[in-house]
XYZ file of C-alpha atoms in Angstrom:
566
model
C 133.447 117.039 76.974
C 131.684 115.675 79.889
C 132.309 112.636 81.957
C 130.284 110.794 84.591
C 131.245 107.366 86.545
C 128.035 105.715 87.085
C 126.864 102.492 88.618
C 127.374 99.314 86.329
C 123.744 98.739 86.380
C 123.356 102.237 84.636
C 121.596 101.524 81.050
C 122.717 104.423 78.377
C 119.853 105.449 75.841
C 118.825 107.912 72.900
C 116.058 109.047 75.741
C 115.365 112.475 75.158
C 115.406 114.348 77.854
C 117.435 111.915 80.133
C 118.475 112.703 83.413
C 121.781 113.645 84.242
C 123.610 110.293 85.503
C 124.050 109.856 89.061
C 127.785 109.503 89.850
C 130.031 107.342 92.147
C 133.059 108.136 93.726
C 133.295 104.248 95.529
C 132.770 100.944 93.417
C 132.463 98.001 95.605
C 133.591 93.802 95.069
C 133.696 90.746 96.724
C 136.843 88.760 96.126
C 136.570 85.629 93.779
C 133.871 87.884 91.555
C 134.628 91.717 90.301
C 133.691 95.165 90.906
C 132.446 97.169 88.087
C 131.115 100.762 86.705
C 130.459 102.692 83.721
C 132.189 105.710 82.070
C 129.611 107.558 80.196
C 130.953 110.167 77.945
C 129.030 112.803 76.051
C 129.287 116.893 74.381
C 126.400 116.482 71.866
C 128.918 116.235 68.933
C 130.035 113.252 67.203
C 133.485 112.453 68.549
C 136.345 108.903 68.033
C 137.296 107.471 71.382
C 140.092 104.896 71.732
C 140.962 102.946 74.912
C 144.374 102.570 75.641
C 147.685 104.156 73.844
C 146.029 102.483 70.276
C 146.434 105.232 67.284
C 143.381 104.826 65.707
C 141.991 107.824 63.690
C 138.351 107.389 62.143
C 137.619 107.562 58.721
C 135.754 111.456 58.947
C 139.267 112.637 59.983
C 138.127 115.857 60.664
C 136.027 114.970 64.328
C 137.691 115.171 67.268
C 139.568 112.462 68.791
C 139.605 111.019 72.720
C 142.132 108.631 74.260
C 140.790 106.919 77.576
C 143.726 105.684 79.729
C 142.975 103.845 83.408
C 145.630 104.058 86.068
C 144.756 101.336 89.017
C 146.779 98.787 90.688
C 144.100 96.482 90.444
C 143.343 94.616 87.030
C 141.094 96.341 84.462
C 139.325 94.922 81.463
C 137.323 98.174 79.587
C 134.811 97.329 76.981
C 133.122 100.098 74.478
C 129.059 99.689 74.958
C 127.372 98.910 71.634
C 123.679 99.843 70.924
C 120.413 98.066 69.773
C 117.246 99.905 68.410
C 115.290 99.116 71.313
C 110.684 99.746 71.697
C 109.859 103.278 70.309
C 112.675 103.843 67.780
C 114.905 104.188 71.450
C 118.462 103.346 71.440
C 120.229 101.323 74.090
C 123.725 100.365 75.069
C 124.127 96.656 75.729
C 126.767 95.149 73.447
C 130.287 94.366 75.056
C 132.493 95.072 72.130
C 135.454 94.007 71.129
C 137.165 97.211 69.209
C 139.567 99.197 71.245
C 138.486 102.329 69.028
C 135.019 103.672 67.978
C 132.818 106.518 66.800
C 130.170 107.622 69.095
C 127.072 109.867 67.157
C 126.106 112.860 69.038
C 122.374 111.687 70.102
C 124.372 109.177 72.692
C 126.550 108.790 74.859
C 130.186 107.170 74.513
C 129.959 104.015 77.028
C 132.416 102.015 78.447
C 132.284 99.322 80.825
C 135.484 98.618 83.183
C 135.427 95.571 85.223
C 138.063 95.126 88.038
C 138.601 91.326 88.550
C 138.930 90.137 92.009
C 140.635 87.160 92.841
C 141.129 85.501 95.783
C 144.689 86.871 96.058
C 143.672 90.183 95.676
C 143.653 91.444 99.622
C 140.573 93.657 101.106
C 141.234 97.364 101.131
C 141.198 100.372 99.069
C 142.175 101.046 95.597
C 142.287 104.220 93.623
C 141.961 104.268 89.969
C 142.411 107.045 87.566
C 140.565 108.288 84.753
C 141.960 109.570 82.229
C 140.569 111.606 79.484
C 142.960 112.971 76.399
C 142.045 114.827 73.548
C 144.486 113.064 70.450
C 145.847 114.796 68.195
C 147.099 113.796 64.464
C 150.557 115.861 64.328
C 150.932 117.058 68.109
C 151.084 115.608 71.216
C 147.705 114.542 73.599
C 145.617 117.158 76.019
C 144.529 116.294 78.716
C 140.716 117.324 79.236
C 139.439 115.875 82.206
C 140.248 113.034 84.679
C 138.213 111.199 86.606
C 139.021 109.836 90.374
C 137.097 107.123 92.160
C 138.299 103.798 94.368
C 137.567 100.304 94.421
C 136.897 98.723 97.810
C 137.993 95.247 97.914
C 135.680 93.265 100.440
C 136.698 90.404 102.813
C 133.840 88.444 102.211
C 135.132 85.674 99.016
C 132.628 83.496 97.103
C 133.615 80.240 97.303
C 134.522 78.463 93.702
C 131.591 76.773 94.046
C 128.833 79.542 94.697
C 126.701 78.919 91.816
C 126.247 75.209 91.782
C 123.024 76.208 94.029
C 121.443 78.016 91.208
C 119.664 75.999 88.647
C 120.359 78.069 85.436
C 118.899 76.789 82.095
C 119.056 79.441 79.184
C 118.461 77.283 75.966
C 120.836 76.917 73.234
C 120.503 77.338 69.815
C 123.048 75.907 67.806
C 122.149 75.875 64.250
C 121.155 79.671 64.344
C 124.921 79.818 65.740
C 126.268 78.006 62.766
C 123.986 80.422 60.240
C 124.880 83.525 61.817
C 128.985 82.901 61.337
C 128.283 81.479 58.233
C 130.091 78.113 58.906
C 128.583 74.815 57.521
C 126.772 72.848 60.870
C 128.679 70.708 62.768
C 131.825 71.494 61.062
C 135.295 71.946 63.424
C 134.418 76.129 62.719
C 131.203 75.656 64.410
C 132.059 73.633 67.368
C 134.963 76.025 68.105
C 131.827 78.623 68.195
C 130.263 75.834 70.627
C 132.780 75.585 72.897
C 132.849 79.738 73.073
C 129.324 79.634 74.066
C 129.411 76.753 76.635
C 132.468 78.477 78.243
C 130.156 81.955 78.454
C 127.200 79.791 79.632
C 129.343 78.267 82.396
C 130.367 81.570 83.456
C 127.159 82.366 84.887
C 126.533 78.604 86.476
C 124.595 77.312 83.543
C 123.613 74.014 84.489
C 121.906 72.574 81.132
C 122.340 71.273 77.884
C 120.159 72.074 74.900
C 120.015 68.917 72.861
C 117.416 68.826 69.813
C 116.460 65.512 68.802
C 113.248 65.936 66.291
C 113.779 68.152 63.085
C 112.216 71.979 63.958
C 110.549 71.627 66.994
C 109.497 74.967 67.203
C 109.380 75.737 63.275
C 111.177 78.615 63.244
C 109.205 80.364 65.437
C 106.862 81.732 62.685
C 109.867 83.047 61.013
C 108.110 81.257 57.530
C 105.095 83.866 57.727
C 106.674 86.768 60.173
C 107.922 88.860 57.856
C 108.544 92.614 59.929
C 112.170 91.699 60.176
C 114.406 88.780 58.136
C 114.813 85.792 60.241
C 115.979 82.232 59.853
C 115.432 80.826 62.886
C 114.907 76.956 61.949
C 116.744 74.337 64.390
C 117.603 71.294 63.082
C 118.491 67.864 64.821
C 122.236 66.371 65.921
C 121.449 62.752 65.083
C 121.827 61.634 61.533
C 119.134 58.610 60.740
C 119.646 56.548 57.869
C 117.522 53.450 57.018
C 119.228 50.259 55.756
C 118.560 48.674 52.362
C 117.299 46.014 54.634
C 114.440 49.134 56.338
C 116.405 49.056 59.511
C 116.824 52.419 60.663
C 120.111 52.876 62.327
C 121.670 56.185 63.833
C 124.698 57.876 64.337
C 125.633 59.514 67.068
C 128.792 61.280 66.433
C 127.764 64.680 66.349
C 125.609 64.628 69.633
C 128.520 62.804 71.681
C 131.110 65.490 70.532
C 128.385 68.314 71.102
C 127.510 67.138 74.755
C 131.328 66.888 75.388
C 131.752 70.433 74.637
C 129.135 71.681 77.358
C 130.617 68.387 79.457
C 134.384 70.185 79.641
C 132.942 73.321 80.535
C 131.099 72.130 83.257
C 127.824 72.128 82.424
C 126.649 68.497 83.323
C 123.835 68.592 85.248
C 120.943 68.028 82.890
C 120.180 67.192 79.372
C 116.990 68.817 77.813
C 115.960 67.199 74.747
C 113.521 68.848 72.604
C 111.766 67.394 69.505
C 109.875 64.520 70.489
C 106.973 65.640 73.036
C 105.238 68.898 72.721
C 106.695 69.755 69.055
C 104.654 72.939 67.838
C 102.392 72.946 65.328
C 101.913 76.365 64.069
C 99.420 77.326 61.227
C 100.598 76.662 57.575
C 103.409 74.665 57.822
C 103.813 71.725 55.824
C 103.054 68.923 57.884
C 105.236 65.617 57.300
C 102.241 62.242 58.103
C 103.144 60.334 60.434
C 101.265 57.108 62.085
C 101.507 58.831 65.895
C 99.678 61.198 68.120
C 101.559 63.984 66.925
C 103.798 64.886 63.990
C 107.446 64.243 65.178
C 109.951 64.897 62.697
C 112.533 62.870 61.672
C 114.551 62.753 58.441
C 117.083 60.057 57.262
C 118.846 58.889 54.389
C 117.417 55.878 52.650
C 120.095 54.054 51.517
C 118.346 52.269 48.974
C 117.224 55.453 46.745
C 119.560 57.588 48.054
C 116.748 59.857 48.948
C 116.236 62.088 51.909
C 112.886 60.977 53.536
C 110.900 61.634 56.646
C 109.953 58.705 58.802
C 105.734 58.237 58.278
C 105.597 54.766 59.989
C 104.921 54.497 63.662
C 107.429 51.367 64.259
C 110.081 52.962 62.637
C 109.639 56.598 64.768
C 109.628 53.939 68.294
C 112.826 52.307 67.041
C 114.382 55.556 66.710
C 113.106 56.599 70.022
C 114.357 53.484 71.169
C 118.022 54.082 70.207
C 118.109 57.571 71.366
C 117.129 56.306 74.672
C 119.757 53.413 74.683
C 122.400 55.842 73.216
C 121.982 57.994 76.803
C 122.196 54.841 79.139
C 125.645 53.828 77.774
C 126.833 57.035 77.957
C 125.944 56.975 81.905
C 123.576 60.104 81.527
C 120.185 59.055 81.408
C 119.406 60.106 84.672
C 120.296 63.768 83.749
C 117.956 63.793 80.646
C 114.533 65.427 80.645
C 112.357 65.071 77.711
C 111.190 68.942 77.335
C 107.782 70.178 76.026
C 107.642 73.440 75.561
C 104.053 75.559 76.711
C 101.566 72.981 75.803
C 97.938 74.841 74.737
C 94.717 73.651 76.288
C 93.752 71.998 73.148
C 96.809 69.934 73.101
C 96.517 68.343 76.672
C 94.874 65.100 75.511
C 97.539 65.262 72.264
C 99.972 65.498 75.352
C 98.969 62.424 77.162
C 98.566 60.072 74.087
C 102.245 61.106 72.978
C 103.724 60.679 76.593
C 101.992 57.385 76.808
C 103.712 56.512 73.768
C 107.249 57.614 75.106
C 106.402 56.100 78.284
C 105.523 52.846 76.563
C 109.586 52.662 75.303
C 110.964 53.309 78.532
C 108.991 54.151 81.489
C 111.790 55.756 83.705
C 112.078 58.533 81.515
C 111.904 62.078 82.689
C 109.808 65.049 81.622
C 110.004 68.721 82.209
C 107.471 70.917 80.839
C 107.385 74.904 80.938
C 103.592 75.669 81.704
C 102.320 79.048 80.462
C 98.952 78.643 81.204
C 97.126 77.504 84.938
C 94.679 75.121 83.150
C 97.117 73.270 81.683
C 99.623 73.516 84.816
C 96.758 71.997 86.770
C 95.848 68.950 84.486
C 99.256 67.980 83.744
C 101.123 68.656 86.381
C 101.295 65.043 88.399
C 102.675 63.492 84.721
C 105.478 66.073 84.667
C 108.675 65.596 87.027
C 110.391 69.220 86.550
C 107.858 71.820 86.297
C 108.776 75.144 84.808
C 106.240 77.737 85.214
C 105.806 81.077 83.691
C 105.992 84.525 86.263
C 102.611 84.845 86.359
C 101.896 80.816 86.802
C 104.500 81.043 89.635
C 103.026 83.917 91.612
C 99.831 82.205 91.585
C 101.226 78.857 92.439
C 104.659 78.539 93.381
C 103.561 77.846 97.151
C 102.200 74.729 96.300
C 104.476 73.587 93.387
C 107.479 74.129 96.191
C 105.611 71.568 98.145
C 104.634 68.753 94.993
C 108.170 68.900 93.426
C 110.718 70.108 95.685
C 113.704 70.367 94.480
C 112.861 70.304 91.224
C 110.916 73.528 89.897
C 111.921 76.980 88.198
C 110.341 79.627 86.886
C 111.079 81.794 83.669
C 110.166 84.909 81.757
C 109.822 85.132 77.961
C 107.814 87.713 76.334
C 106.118 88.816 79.195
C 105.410 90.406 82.061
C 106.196 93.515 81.122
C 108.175 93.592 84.501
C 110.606 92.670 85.720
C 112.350 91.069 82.553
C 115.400 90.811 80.507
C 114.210 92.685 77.700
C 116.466 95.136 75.710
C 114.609 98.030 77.321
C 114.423 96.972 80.850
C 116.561 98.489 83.373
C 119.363 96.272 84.281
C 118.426 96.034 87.685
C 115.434 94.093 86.201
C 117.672 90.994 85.322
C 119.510 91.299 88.426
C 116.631 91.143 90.575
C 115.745 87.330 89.019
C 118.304 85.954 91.744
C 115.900 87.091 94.676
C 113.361 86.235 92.882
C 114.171 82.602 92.555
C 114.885 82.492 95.943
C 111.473 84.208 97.316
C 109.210 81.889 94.859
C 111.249 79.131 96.428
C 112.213 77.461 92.928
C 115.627 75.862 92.451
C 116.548 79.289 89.482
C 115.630 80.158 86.593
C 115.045 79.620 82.587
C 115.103 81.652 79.744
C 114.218 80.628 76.417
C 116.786 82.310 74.383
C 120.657 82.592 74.427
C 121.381 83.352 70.819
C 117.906 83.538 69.190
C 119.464 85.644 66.361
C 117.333 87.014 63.349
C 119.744 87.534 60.405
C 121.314 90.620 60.962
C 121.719 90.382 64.692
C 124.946 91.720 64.610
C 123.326 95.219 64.172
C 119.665 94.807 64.645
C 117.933 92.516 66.455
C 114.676 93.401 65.922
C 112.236 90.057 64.932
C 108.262 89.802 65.437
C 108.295 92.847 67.923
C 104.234 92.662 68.161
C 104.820 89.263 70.181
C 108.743 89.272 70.995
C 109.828 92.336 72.725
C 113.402 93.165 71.336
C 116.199 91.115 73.468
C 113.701 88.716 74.158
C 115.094 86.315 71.671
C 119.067 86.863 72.805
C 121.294 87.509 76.025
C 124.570 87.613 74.020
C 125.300 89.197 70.586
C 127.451 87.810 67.661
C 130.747 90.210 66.950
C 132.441 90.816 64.184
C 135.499 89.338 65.260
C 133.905 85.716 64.696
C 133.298 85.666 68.842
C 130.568 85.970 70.919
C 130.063 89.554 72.555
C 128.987 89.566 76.329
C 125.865 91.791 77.295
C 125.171 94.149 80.030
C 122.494 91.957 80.831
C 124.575 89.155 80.810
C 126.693 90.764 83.470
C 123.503 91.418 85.574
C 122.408 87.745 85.622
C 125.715 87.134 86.939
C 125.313 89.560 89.928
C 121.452 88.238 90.069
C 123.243 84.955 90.871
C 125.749 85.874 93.367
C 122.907 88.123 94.951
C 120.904 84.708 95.409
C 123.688 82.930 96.430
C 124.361 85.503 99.599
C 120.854 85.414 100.248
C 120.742 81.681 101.156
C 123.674 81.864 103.091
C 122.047 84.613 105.237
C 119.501 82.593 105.570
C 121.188 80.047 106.970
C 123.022 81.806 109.735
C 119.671 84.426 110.754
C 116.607 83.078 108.485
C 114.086 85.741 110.250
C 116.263 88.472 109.630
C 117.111 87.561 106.350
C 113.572 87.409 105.514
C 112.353 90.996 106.887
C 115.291 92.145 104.873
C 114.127 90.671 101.471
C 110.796 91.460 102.531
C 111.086 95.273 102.332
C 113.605 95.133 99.394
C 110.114 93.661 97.470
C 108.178 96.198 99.195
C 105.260 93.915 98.967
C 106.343 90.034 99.407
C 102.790 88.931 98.445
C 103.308 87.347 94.925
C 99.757 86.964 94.310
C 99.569 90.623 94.246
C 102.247 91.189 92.037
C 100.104 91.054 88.458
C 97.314 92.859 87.065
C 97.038 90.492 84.587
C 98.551 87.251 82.842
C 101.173 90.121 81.154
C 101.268 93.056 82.848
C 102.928 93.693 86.770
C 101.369 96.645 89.279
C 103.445 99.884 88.279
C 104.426 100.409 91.590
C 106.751 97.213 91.779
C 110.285 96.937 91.141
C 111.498 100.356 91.440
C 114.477 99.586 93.139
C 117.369 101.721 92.967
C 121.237 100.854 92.112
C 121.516 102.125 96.128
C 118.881 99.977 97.094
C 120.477 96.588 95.930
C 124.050 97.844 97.195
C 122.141 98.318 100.398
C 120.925 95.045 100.310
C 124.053 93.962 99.523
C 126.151 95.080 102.362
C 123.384 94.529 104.804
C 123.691 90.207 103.427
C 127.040 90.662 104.572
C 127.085 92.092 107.443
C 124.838 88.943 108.379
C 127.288 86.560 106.670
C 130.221 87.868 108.764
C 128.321 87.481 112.286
C-alpha cells in the first residue's frame, strides 16, 4: 500500500498514466476558516478502508481491509471522496461522503479529505498530525503499514465573521428537483427540512440570493422532454398557489413562498430576491404552448373554484392582476427593494419580445427591478440601459466588463455555465479552476459571481450525473450531490469556491493598504491581465492560460498577507 498527502486542491482520477502526486509535509490556515489536504491511497488492488476505530468488513470478505486513524491536537473532520463518470469515460473524485467505511476498485485511488477547522481560539503555531495507516484484521489484532507525518501551521492573520458579505454570490436554487430527488411530496415539512439543509450550505460560502420561481417552468425542463442521452426530470414548478373565485377573481396564496423565503432569511441569505417566471420565460421547440393574451407565454395555473378544474390563465387582465399581487405581496413583506425580476440569456430574436413584456411589467409597477444574464454582445448592447443588474457571460465580460464597471457600478457579475472551456467548475476541471473565480471577480471588477446550477440533478444523480453532455458538460448542472443518508453531500468544488472567496476577500484588503503592489502581484499570477486576450472564441480560452499551480496560489497567498500584516 502506498500513501501520499497532497494539496486539497489535488483532483483524483481513473487517468491512465497519472503522475505520481506531489506531496506535502506543511498544510497551511488562517484562523476563523480551515486548513485542509488529501490522503490519496492506492496498490492497484481492490481494498475496504474505514476511518476511525468503526468495524466495518465489506461484503467480498475476502479483500483486504485498512483502518485510517488521525492523531492531531487540532480538530479533524475526514470525508471518503466519491466519484462521477466525468468527459471521456474518466473518473473523478468529488463527492464528500458521508460513510465512515468504503470499497475503493483498483483503477483509483482511495481519497479522503481531512479538514482542520480553525477558530478564532485556536492560537498561531505549529501542529503535528499523524497518519495512520492499519491493515484490519477479522480474528487478530491491526498492523500497522505505514504512517504518515505532516503539520498544520496555524496563521495569525483571522478573517473577520464578516469576510464574505463583500462577495456577491448567486448560485440558483432548484427546489422542486430537490423535492423529486428525495422523493418527498413539494412543499411538504420533509422538503423544507431539505430547504433549510441547502440554505445553511449556501450560506456557508456567502450566498447572497434567493431563487424564487413565480411562473410555472420557466425554463421547461431544460429540454429534458426531448433530451433523451440520460433520464432527467428537471421541470420547476411555481411557490404561489392561484385559484380563481366563483366570482373570476383570481386570488393567491402565499403561504408556501413566505415560509420558503424564511428559510434562506434565517440562514442569512437576505440580500436579494431573484424571481424567475415572468420575463424572459424560454420557449424551446415542441413544447406545448399554453395561449395567452400577452407578449409572451407566461405560465400560470390555478384552481377554478367553480369546476374544480386546474386551468392556465389565457386572459391578459387576469395574468396583470396576478402580477399585481405578487408585487404587493413583496412590499408588505418590506422586501421589494431586494427583488429583481430575472431573465435568463435573452436570444437576438427575442429582444423586441423583451421590451413589449418589460413594458408590460413596467406598466404594473414602474420601480421594479430587472437583472438579466446576457450571453450574447448584441443583445448586451441593445438592452443593457433597460436592465439594472447586468450579469454577463466570461466571454461578454472580457470584452466588456471595463465599461459595464463604469454604467452599473456596484451592481454587475459575471458567470460561467457551459462554457469556456476554461477556467470553469466543470466535473473535469482542475480545482484550482473554481478557486481562481475569486480573483477573477475581483480583476473584471464585478461585485462576484453566478452560477446557474446548485442542485440541477438528472434522476440518478446520486451515482451519475451525466444529462445532455453534447451541450452541458458533466457538473455543469450541480455543485453539491444528493447522499444517501437523505442529506446533501458537499463537493470538492464546493470547498474551492469557498477558498475562491476568501482568496478575493484578501485581495481587496491588500488593495486597500498597497493598491500598486497588490496589482503587479495579481498581475503576474494571470500571467497576462489583458482580458480581451483571454478567448479564442465565444467558448474556448488560449491554452496557455490558467496553468497555475497549487504552489502558485499558496504563493499568492502568503505574499496577500504579508501585505495585510504591514
Amino acid at each position: 500500500m502506498k500513501a501520499w498527502v497532497v494539496h486539497e486542491s489535488y483532483k483524483a482520477a481513473t487517468t491512465p498514466f497519472a503522475e505520481v502526486p506531489a506531496e506535502l509535509s506543511t498544510v497551511k490556515g488562517c484562523k476563523n476558516s480551515f486548513a485542509a489536504c488529501q490522503l490519496l491511497l492506492h496498490d492497484g488492488k481492490r481494498n475496504h478502508f474505514v476511518l476511525g476505530r468503526e468495524f466495518a468488513i465489506p461484503d467480498e470478505i475476502e479483500i483486504p481491509m485498512y483502518r485510517i486513524e488521525i492523531t492531531s491536537e487540532l480538530p479533524v473532520t475526514s470525508q471518503f471522496v466519491g466519484y462521477y463518470t466525468g468527459q471521456q469515460e474518466i473518473d473523478f473524485a468529488d463527492k464528500l461522503l458521508d460513510q465512515t467505511a468504503k470499497t475503493y476498485p483498483g483503477d483509483r485511488m482511495a481519497t479522503v479529505y481531512l479538514e482542520f477547522p480553525l477558530d478564532q481560539s485556536i492560537a498561531a503555531g505549529s501542529y503535528p498530525v499523524e497518519i495512520a495507516i492499519y491493515r484490519a484484521q477479522l480474528a487478530s489484532a491491526d498492523s500497522l503499514v505505514l504512517s504518515k507525518k505532516i503539520t498544520v501551521e496555524v496563521s495569525a492573520f483571522e478573517f473577520p465573521a464578516d469576510y464574505r458579505d463583500g462577495f456577491n454570490l448567486d448560485v440558483w436554487q432548484q427546489p422542486s428537483i430537490l423535492a423529486r430527488t428525495y422523493d418527498v411530496p413539494l412543499w411538504s415539512e420533509q422538503h423544507f427540512c431539505l430547504l433549510e439543509e441547502m440554505a445553511a450550505s449556501l450560506a456557508k460560502i456567502g450566498q447572497k440570493a434567493i431563487t424564487v420561481i413565480a411562473g410555472e417552468i420557466p425554463w421547461k425542463g431544460w429540454f429534458n422532454y426531448i433530451v433523451k442521452d440520460y433520464p432527467a426530470n428537471l421541470y420547476e414548478y411555481s411557490m404561489i398557489n392561484v385559484n380563481k373565485t366563483e366570482s373570476g377573481a383570481i386570488t393567491c396564496d402565499f403561504s408556501v413562498l413566505d415560509r420558503y423565503l424564511n428559510c434562506f432569511f434565517q440562514a442569512g441569505i437576505d440580500q436579494e430576491i431573484d424571481v424567475f417566471g415572468l420575463l424572459g420565460v424560454w420557449q424551446p421547440p415542441f413544447f406545448p404552448i399554453v395561449p395567452i393574451d400577452y407578449p409572451e407565454a407566461l405560465v400560470v395555473r390555478y384552481l377554478d373554484e367553480a369546476t374544480g378544474k386546474m386551468m392556465f390563465i389565457q386572459q391578459k387582465a387576469d395574468l396583470q392582476n396576478y402580477i399585481r399581487q405578487v408585487f404587493a405581496h413583496f412590499k408588505e413583506l418590506g422586501v421589494w427593494k431586494k427583488v429583481r425580476i430575472v431573465s435568463d440569456e435573452p436570444k437576438k430574436h427575442q429582444i423586441n419580445l423583451f421590451k413589449e413584456s418589460l413594458a408590460e411589467l413596467k406598466a404594473i409597477d414602474e420601480t421594479l427591478q430587472v437583472k438579466v444574464a446576457f450571453d450574447k454582445e448584441d443583445v448586451l448592447t441593445e438592452l443593457l440601459p433597460l436592465v439594472d443588474y447586468p450579469v454577463t457571460s466570461y466571454y461578454c465580460t472580457c470584452n466588456h466588463y471595463q465599461e459595464l464597471s463604469q454604467s452599473h457600478s456596484g451592481k454587475t457579475q459575471y458567470y460561467v455555465c457551459n462554457y469556456p472551456d476554461k477556467p470553469n467548475t466543470f466535473l473535469h476541471s482542475p480545482l484550482l479552476e473554481t478557486r481562481v473565480q475569486g480573483i477573477l471577480a475581483h480583476h473584471y471588477k464585478t461585485d462576484g459571481l453566478l452560477r446557474w446550477a446548485y442542485n440541477c440533478w438528472p434522476e440518478n444523480a446520486r451515482e451519475d450525473i451525466r444529462y445532455n453532455t453534447s451541450s452541458l458538460p458533466i457538473g455543469d448542472m450541480c455543485l453539491i450531490y444528493p447522499a444517501y443518508s437523505g442529506h446533501l453531500a458537499l463537493s470538492l468544488r464546493y470547498k474551492q469556491l469557498q477558498r475562491g472567496i476568501e482568496d478575493f476577500y484578501l485581495v481587496k484588503q491588500a488593495e486597500r493598504q498597497q493598491p500598486e503592489q497588490t496589482a503587479d502581484l495579481l498581475d503576474t499570477f494571470l500571467t497576462n491581465p489583458n482580458s480581451q486576450e483571454w478567448m479564442v472564441d465565444s467558448h474556448q480560452s488560449q491554452p496557455y492560460l490558467f496553468l497555475q499551480t497549487a504552489s502558485d496560489y499558496e504563493a499568492l497567498r502568503d505574499a496577500l498577507l504579508t501585505i495585510i500584516a504591514k
